[in-house]
Short mmCIF file of C-alpha atoms in Angstrom, two decimals:
data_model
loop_
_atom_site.label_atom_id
_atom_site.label_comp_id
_atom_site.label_asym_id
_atom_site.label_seq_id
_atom_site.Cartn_x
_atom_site.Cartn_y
_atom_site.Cartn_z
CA UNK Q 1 1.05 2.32 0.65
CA UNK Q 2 3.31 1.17 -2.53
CA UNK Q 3 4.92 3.77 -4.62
CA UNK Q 4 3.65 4.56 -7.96
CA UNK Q 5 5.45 2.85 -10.95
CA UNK Q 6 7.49 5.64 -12.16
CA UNK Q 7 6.30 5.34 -16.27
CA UNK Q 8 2.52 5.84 -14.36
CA UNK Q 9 3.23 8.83 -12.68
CA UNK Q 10 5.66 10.13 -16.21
CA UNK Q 11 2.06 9.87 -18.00
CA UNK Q 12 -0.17 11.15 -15.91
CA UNK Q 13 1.90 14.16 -15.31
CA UNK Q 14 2.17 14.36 -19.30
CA UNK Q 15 -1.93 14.55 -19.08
CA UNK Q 16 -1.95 17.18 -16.36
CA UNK Q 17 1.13 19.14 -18.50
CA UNK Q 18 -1.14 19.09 -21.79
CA UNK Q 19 -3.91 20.38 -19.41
CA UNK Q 20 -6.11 17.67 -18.72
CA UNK Q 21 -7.14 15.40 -15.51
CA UNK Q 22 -5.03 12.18 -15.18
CA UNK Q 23 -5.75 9.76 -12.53
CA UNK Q 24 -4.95 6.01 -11.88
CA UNK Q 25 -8.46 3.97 -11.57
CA UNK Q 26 -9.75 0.58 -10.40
CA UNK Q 27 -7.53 -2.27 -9.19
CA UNK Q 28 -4.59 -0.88 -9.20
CA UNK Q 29 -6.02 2.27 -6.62
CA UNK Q 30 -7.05 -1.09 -4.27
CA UNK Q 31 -4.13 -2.66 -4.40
CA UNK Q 32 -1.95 0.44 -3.62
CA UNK Q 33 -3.93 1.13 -0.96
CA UNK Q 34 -3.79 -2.50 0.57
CA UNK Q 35 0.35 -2.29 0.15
CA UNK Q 36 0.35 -4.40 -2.74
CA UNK Q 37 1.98 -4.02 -5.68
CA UNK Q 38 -0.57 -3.85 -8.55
CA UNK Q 39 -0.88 -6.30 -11.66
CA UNK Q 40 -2.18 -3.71 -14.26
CA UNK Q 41 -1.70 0.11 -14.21
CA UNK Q 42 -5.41 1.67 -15.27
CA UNK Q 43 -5.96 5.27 -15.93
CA UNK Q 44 -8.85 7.24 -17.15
CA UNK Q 45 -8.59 10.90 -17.60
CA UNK Q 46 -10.55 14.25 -18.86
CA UNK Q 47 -9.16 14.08 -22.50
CA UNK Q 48 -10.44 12.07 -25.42
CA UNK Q 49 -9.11 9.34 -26.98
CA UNK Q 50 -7.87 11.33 -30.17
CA UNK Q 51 -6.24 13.80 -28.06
CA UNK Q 52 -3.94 10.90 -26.37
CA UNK Q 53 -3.14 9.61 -29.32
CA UNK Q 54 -1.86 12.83 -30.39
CA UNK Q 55 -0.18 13.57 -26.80
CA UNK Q 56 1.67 10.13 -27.26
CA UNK Q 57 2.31 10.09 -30.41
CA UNK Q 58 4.87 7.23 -31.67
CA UNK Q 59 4.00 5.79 -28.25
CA UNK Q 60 -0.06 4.74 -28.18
CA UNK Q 61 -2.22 2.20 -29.65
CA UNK Q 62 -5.67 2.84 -30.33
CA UNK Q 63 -6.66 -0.38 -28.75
CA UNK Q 64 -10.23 0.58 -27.47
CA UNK Q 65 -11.53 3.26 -29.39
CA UNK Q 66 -15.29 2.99 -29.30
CA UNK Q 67 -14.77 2.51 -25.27
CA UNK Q 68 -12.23 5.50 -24.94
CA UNK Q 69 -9.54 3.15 -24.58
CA UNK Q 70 -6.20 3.88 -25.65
CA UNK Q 71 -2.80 1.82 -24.65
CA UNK Q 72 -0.05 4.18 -24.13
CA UNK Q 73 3.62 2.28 -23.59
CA UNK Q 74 6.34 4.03 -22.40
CA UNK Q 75 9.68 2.51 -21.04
CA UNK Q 76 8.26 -0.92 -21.08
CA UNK Q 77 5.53 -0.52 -19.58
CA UNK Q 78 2.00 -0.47 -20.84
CA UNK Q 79 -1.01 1.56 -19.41
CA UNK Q 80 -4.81 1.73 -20.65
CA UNK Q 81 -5.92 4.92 -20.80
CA UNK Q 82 -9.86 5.82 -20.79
CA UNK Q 83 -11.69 8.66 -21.30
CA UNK Q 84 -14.13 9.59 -18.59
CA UNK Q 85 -17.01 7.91 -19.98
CA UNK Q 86 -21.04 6.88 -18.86
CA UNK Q 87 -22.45 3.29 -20.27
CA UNK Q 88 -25.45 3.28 -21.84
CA UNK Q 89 -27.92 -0.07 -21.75
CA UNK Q 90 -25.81 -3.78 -22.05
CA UNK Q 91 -28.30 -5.13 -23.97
CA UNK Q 92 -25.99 -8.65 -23.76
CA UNK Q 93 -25.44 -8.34 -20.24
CA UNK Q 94 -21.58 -7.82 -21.02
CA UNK Q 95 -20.61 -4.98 -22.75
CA UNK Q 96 -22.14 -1.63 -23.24
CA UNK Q 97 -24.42 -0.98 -26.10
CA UNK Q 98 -22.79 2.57 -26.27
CA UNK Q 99 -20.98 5.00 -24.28
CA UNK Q 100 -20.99 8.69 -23.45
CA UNK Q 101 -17.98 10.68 -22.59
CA UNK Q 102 -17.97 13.12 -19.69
CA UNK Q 103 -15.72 15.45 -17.91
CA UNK Q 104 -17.09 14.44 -14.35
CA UNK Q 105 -14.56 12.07 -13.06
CA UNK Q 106 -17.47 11.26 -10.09
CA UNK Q 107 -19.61 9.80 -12.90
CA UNK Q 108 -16.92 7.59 -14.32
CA UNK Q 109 -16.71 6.01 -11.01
CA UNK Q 110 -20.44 5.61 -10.32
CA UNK Q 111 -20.57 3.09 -13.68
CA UNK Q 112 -17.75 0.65 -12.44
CA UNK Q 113 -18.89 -2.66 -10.12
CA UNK Q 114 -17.50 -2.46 -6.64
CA UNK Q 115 -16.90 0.05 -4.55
CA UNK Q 116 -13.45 -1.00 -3.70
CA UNK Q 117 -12.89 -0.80 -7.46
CA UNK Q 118 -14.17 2.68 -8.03
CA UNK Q 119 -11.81 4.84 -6.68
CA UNK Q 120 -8.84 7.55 -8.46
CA UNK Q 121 -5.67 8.19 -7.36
CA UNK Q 122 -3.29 11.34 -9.15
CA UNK Q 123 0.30 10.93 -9.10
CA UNK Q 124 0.87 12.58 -5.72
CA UNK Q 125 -1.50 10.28 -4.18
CA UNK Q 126 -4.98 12.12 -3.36
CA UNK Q 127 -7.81 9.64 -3.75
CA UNK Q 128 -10.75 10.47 -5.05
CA UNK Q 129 -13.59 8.20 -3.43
CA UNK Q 130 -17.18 9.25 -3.71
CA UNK Q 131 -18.57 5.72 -3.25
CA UNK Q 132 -16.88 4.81 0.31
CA UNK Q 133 -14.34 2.44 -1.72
CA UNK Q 134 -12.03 3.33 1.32
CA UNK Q 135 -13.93 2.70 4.20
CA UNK Q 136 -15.24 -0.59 2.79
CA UNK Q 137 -11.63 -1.81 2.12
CA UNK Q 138 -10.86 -0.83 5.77
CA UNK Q 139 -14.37 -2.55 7.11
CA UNK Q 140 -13.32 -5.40 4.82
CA UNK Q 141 -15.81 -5.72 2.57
CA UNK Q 142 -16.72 -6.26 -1.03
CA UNK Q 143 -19.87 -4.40 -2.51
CA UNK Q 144 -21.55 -3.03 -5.48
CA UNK Q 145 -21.09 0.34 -6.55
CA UNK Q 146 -25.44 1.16 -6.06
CA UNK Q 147 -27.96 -1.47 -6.66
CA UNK Q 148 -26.43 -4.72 -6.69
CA UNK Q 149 -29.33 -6.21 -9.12
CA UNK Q 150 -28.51 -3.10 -11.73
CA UNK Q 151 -24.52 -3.43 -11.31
CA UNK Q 152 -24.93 -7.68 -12.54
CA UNK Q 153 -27.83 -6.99 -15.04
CA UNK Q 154 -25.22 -5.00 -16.43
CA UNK Q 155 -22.84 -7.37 -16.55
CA UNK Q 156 -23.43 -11.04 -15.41
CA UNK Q 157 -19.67 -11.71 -14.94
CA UNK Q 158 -19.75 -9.18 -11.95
CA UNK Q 159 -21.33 -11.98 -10.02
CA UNK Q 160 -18.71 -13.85 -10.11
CA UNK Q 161 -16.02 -11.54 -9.71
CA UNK Q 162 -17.68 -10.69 -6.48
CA UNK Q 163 -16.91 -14.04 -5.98
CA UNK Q 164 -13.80 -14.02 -6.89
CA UNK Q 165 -12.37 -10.62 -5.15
CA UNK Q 166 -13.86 -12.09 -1.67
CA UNK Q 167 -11.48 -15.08 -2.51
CA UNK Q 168 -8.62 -12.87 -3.39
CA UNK Q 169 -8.99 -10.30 -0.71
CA UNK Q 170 -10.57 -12.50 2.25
CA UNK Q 171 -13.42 -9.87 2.91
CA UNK Q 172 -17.14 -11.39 3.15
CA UNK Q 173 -19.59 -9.74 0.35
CA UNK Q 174 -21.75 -7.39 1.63
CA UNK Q 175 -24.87 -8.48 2.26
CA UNK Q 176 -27.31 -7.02 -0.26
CA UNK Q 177 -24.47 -7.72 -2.86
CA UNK Q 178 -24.08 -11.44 -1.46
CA UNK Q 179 -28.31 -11.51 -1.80
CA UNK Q 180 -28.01 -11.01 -5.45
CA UNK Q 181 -25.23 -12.78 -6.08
CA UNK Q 182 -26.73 -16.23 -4.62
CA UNK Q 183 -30.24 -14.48 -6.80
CA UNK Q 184 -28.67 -14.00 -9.81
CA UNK Q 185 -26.09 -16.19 -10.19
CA UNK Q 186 -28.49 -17.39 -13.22
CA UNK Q 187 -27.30 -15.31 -15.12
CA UNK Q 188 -23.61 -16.46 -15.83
CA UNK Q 189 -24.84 -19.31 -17.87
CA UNK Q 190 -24.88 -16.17 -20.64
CA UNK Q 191 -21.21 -15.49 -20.23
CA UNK Q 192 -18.28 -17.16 -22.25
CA UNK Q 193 -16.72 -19.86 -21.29
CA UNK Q 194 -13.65 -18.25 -21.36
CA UNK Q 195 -14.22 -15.37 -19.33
CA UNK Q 196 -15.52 -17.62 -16.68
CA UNK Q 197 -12.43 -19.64 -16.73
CA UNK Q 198 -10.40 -16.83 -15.78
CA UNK Q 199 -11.68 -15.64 -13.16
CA UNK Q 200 -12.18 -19.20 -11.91
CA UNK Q 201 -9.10 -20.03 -11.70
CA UNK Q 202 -8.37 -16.45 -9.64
CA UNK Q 203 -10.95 -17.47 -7.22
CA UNK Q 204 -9.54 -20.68 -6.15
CA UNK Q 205 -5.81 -19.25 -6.59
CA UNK Q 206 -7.28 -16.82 -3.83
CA UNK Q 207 -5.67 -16.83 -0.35
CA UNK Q 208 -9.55 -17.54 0.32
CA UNK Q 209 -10.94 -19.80 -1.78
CA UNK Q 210 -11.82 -22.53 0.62
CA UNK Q 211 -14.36 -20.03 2.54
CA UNK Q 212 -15.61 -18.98 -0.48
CA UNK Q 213 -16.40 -22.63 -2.26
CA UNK Q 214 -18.35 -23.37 0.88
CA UNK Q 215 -19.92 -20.32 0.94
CA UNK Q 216 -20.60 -20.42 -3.05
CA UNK Q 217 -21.79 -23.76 -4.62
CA UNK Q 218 -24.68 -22.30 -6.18
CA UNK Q 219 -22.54 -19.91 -7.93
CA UNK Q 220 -19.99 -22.41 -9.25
CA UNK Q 221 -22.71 -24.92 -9.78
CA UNK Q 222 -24.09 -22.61 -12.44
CA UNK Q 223 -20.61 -23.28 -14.96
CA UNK Q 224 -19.82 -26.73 -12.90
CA UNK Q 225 -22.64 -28.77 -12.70
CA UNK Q 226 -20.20 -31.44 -11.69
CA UNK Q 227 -19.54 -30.39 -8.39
CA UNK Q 228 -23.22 -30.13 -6.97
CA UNK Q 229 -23.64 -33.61 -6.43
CA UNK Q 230 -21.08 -33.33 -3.79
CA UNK Q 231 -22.38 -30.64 -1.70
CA UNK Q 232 -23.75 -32.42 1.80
CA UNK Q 233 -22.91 -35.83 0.39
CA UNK Q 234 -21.81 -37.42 3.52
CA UNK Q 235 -18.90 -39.73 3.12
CA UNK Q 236 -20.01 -42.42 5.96
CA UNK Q 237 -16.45 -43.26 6.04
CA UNK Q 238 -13.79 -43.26 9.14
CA UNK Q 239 -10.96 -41.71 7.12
CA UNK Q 240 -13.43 -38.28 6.53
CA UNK Q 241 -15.01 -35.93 8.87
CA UNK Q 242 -16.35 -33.87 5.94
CA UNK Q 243 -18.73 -34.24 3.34
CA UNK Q 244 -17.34 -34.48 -0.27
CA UNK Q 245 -17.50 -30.74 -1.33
CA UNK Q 246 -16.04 -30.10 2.13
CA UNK Q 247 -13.71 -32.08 1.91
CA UNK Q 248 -13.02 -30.69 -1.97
CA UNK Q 249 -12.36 -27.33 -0.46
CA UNK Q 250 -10.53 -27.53 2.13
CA UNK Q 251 -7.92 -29.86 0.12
CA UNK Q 252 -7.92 -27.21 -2.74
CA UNK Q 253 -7.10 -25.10 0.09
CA UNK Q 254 -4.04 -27.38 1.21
CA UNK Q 255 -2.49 -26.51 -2.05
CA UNK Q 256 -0.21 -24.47 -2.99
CA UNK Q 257 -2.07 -21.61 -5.01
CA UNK Q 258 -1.01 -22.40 -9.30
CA UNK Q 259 -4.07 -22.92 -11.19
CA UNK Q 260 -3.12 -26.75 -12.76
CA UNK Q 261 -3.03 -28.09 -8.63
CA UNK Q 262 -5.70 -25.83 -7.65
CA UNK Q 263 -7.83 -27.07 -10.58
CA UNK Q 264 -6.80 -30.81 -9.61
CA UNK Q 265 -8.28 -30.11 -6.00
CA UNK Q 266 -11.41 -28.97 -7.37
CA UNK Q 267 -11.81 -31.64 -9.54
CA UNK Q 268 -10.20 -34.66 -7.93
CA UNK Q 269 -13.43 -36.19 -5.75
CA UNK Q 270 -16.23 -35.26 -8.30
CA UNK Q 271 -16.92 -39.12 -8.95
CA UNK Q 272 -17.37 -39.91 -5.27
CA UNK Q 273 -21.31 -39.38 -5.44
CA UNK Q 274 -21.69 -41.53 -8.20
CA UNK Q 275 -19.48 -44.61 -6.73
CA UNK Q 276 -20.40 -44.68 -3.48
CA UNK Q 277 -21.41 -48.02 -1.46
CA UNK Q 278 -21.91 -48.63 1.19
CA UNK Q 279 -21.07 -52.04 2.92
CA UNK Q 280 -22.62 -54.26 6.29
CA UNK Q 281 -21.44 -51.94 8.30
CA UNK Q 282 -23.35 -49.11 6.77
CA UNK Q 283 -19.37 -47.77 5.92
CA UNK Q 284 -19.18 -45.74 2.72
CA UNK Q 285 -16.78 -46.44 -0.23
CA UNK Q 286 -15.49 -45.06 -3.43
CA UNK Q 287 -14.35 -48.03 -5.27
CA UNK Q 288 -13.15 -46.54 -9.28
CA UNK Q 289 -14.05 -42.75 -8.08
CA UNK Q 290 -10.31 -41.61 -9.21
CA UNK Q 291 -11.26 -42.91 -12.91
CA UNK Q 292 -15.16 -41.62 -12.56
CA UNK Q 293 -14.02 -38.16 -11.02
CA UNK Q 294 -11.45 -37.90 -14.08
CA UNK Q 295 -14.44 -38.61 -16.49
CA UNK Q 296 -16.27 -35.55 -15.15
CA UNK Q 297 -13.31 -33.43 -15.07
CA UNK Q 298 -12.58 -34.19 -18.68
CA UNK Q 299 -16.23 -32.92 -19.37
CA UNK Q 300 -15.77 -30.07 -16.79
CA UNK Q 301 -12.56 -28.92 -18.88
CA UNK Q 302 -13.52 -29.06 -22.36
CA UNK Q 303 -16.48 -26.54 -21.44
CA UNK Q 304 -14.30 -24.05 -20.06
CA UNK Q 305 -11.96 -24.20 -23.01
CA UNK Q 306 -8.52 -25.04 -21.07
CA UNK Q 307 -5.95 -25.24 -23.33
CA UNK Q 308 -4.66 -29.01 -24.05
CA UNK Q 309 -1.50 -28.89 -22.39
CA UNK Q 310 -3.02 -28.09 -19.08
CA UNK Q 311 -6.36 -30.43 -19.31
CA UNK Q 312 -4.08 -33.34 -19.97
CA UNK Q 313 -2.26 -32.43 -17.11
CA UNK Q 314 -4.81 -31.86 -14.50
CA UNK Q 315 -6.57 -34.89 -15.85
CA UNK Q 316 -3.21 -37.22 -14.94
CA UNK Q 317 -3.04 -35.40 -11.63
CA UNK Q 318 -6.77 -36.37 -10.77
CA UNK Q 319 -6.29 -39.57 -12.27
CA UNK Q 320 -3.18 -40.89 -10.30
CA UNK Q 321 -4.22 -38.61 -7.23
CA UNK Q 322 -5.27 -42.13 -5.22
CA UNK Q 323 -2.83 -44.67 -6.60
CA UNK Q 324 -0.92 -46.08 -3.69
CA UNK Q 325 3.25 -45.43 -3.90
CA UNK Q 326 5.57 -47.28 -1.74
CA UNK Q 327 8.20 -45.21 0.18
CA UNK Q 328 11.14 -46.57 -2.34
CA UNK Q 329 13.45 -45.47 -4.68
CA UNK Q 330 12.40 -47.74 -7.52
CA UNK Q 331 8.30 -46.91 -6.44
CA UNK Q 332 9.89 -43.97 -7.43
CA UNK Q 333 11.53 -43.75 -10.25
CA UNK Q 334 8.71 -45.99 -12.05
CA UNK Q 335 6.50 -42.88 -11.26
CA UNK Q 336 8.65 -40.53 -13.07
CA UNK Q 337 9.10 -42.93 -15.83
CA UNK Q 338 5.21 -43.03 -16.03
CA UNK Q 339 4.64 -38.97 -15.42
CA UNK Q 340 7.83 -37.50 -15.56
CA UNK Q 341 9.84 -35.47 -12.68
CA UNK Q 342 7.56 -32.38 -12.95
CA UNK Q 343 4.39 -34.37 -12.72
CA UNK Q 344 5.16 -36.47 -9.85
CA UNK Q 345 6.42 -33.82 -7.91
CA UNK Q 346 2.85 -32.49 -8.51
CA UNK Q 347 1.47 -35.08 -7.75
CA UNK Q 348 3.10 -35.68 -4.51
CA UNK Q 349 1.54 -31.96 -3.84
CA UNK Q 350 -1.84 -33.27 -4.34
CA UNK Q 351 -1.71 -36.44 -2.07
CA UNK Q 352 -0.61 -34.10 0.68
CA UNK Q 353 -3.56 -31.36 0.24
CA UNK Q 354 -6.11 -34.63 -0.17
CA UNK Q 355 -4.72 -36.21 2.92
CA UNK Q 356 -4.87 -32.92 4.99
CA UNK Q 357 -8.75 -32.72 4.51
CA UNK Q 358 -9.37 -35.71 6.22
CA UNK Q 359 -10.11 -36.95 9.19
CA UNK Q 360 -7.05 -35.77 12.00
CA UNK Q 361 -6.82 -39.59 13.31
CA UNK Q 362 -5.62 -40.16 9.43
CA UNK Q 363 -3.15 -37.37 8.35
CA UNK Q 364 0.37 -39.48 10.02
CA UNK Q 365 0.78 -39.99 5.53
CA UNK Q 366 2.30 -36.45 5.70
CA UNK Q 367 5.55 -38.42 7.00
CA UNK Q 368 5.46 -40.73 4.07
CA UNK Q 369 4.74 -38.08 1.78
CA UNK Q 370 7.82 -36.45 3.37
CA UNK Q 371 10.11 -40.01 2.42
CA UNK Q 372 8.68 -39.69 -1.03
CA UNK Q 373 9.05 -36.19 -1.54
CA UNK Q 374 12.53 -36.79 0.13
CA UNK Q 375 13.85 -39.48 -2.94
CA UNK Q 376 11.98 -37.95 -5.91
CA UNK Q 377 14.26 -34.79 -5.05
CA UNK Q 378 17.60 -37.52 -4.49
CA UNK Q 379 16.59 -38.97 -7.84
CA UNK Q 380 16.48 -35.77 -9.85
CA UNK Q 381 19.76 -34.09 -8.03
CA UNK Q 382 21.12 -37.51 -9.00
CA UNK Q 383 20.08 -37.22 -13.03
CA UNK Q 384 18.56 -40.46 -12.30
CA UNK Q 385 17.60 -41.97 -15.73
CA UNK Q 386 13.46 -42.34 -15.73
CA UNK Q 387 12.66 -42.01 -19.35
CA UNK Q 388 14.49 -43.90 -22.76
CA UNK Q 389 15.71 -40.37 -23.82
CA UNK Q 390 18.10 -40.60 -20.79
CA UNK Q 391 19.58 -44.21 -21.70
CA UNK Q 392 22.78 -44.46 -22.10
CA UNK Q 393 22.18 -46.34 -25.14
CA UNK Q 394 20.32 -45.88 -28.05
CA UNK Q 395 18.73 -47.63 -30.80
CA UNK Q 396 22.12 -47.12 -33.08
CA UNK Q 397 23.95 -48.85 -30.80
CA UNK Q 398 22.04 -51.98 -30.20
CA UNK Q 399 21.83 -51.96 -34.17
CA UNK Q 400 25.83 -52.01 -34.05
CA UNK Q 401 24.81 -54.96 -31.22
CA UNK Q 402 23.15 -56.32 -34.16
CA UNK Q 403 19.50 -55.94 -33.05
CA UNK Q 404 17.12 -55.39 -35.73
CA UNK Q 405 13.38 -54.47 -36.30
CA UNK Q 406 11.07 -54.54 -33.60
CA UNK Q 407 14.13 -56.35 -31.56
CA UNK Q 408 15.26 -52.85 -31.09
CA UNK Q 409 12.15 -51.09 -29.04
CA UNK Q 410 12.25 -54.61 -27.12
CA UNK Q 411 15.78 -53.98 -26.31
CA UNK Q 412 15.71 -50.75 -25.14
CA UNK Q 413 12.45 -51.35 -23.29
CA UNK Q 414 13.78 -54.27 -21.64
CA UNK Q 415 17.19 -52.12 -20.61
CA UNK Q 416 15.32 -49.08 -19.35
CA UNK Q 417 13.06 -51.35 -16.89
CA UNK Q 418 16.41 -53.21 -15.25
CA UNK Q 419 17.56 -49.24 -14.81
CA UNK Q 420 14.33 -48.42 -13.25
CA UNK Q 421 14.48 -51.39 -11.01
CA UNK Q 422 17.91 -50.53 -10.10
CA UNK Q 423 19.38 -54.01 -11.15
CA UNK Q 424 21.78 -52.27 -13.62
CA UNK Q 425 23.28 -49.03 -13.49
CA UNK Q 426 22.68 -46.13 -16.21
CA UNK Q 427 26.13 -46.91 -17.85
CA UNK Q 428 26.45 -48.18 -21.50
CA UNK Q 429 28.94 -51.01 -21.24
CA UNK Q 430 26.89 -52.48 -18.23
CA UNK Q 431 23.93 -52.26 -20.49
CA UNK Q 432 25.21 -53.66 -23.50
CA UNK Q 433 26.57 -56.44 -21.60
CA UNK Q 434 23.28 -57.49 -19.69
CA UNK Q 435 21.70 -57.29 -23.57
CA UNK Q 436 24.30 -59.42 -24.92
CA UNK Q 437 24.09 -61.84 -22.40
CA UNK Q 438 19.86 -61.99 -22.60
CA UNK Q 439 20.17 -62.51 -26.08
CA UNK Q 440 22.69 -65.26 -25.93
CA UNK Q 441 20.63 -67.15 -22.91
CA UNK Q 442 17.68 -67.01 -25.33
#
């Protein structure tokens, strides 16, 4: 098991000083448990929220009040700090309608979602687990705290985070859990777009999240319509030995696990239903499904509310993600010039996940991928110049030259290509040399 964080165990043993209980709660109980180091430090505790604040005075936020919530930050470290408390109805199947402090630490547990969630730990260590939280994390198993149908009436977004903590933690939902899930999954259509993006994107960052795609397209299908059309759709074609959504998860799965390339994987095939042909043969093919599948993912995107900076990435990445690039150093460089050194290094990522979900006969492009990968690393340890911002020249100096106007852009469009195609060299006599003598031969 990890070791506390120090600050944790400095507060609760302030709580326990002052007289009250003190215990760490939820995910970060799991995680210890597992030998992992936790993401967020929860507590909840015996005293109210009024008398923190007062016991960390100068040092807590009243972040949470009508919850029992109150953020206590000590030494860098923040900590949310809850009040034993009972939930009364969710009338919007998200939050609460009102809540009910306690002193029974047993009932605070009994209103959280899974059991693996719903244990304490005090600073020395004891657990307190009156729901079997520890036995189903040593069975392997993810399941609501009591009746599954209650737990996601509740809260809808409990569906998927079932979901999404079988991803994470590779454990199968239990099965009267998974029953409701699959039953109610309904329901998420009522939560925001933005909560659903999160814990997206930690379900297919999940060591998992292949499994769980195949084992989940009802679920997703609810917030990504886009996607059912490929469940079962049968490719027909030699280069596949899965079906599209198949094939979808298993190459999000050959990825590493950052949400823009995971995203790209989910995304990158959606247009395949929609462009399929087949020809004489009977041979299926996907002429225009990079620019189709980009069309949905743009749709796909807005409704989930990613910010612009990563849409427009993923969207290049899906876009580009079946272009053909020859094993050169000019093939290239024009590929950083036309996504820059970050992107195409992405990209190169995403050919090799979509090439490992097909067909074995058809995965020898991991050795080009390995010759590409191979110069766009040479190029950048080189400074290669890709873009017109790494030019040795500039538009002042072709103006000295005695370019003018639209001449200029010409000029230093014109230069920049020869240094792509690696006919001159990124040096600024050679290139105002080869423009003088282009504009004299014209």
């Amino acid at each position: 098991m990890k070791q506390i964080l120090p600050q944790a165990a400095q507060v609760l043993e302030r709580l326990e000083a002052a007289g009250y209980e003190g215990y760490l709660v939820g995910g970060c109980v799991r995680d210890l448990l597992l030998g992992r180091i936790p993401a967020d430090w929860d507590m909840t505790t015996s005293a109210r929220p009024e008398d923190v604040l007062a016991l960390f005075e100068g040092f807590a936020l009243p972040t949470g009040l009508q919850h029992g919530t109150v953020t206590v930050r000590l030494d860098g470290a923040s900590f949310e700090v809850t009040t034993y408390r009972v939930d009364g109805t969710y009338g919007d199947h998200r939050h609460p309608d009102s809540v009910s402090f306690t002193g029974d630490l047993s009932e605070d547990l009994r209103r959280r979602d899974f059991t693996v969630n719903a244990m304490a730990m005090d600073r020395r260590g004891h657990v307190v687990d009156p729901l079997g939280g520890q036995a189903d994390l040593r069975r392997g198993v993810i399941r609501a705290v009591g009746d599954p149908a209650r737990r996601f009436s509740e809260d809808a977004l409990r569906i998927l985070r079932a979901v999404r903590f079988s991803a994470a933690l590779g454990f199968p939902v239990e099965a009267e859990t998974d029953r409701a899930v699959h039953a109610m999954a309904g329901q998420l259509r009522a939560v925001a777009a933005e909560r659903i993006r999160t814990e997206l994107l930690k379900l297919i960052c999940g060591a998992d999240a292949a499994r769980v795609l195949l084992a989940y397209p009802d679920v997703i299908g609810v917030f990504l319509p886009e996607i059912l059309p490929a469940v079962g759709c049968d490719q027909k074609n030699y280069h596949h030995c899965y079906d599209v959504w198949e094939h979808t998860a298993r190459a999000l799965g050959a990825v590493k696990a950052e949400s823009v390339l995971r995203m790209t994987m989910l995304l990158h095939d959606l247009g395949k239903p929609g462009c399929m042909t087949l020809d004489e043969a009977g041979v299926g093919h996907f002429k225009g499904h990079a620019a189709a599948s980009c069309a949905l993912a743009a749709i796909a995107l807005r409704r989930l509310r990613f910010d612009n900076a990563s849409a427009e990435r993923i969207l290049t990445l899906v876009k580009w993600h079946d272009v053909t690039i020859e094993p050169t150093r000019r093939a290239v460089r024009r590929l950083m010039n036309k996504l820059g050194a970050e992107a195409a290094a992405q990209l190169l990522q995403v050919k090799r996940a979509d090439n490992l979900a097909q067909a074995p006969a058809y995965r020898g492009r991991q050795q080009e991928i390995d010759v590409l990968e191979g110069l766009l690393q040479e190029l950048i340890a080189e400074d290669a110049c890709f873009s017109l911002k790494q030019l040795a020249v500039n538009g002042r100096d072709l103006l000295a030259l005695g370019c003018a106007g639209r001449e200029v852009g010409q000029a230093l469009d014109f230069l920049l290509r020869e240094v792509l195609e690696e006919r001159l060299p990124n040096e600024k006599a050679a290139l105002l040399a080869a423009l003088d003598r282009e504009r004299r031969n014209k």
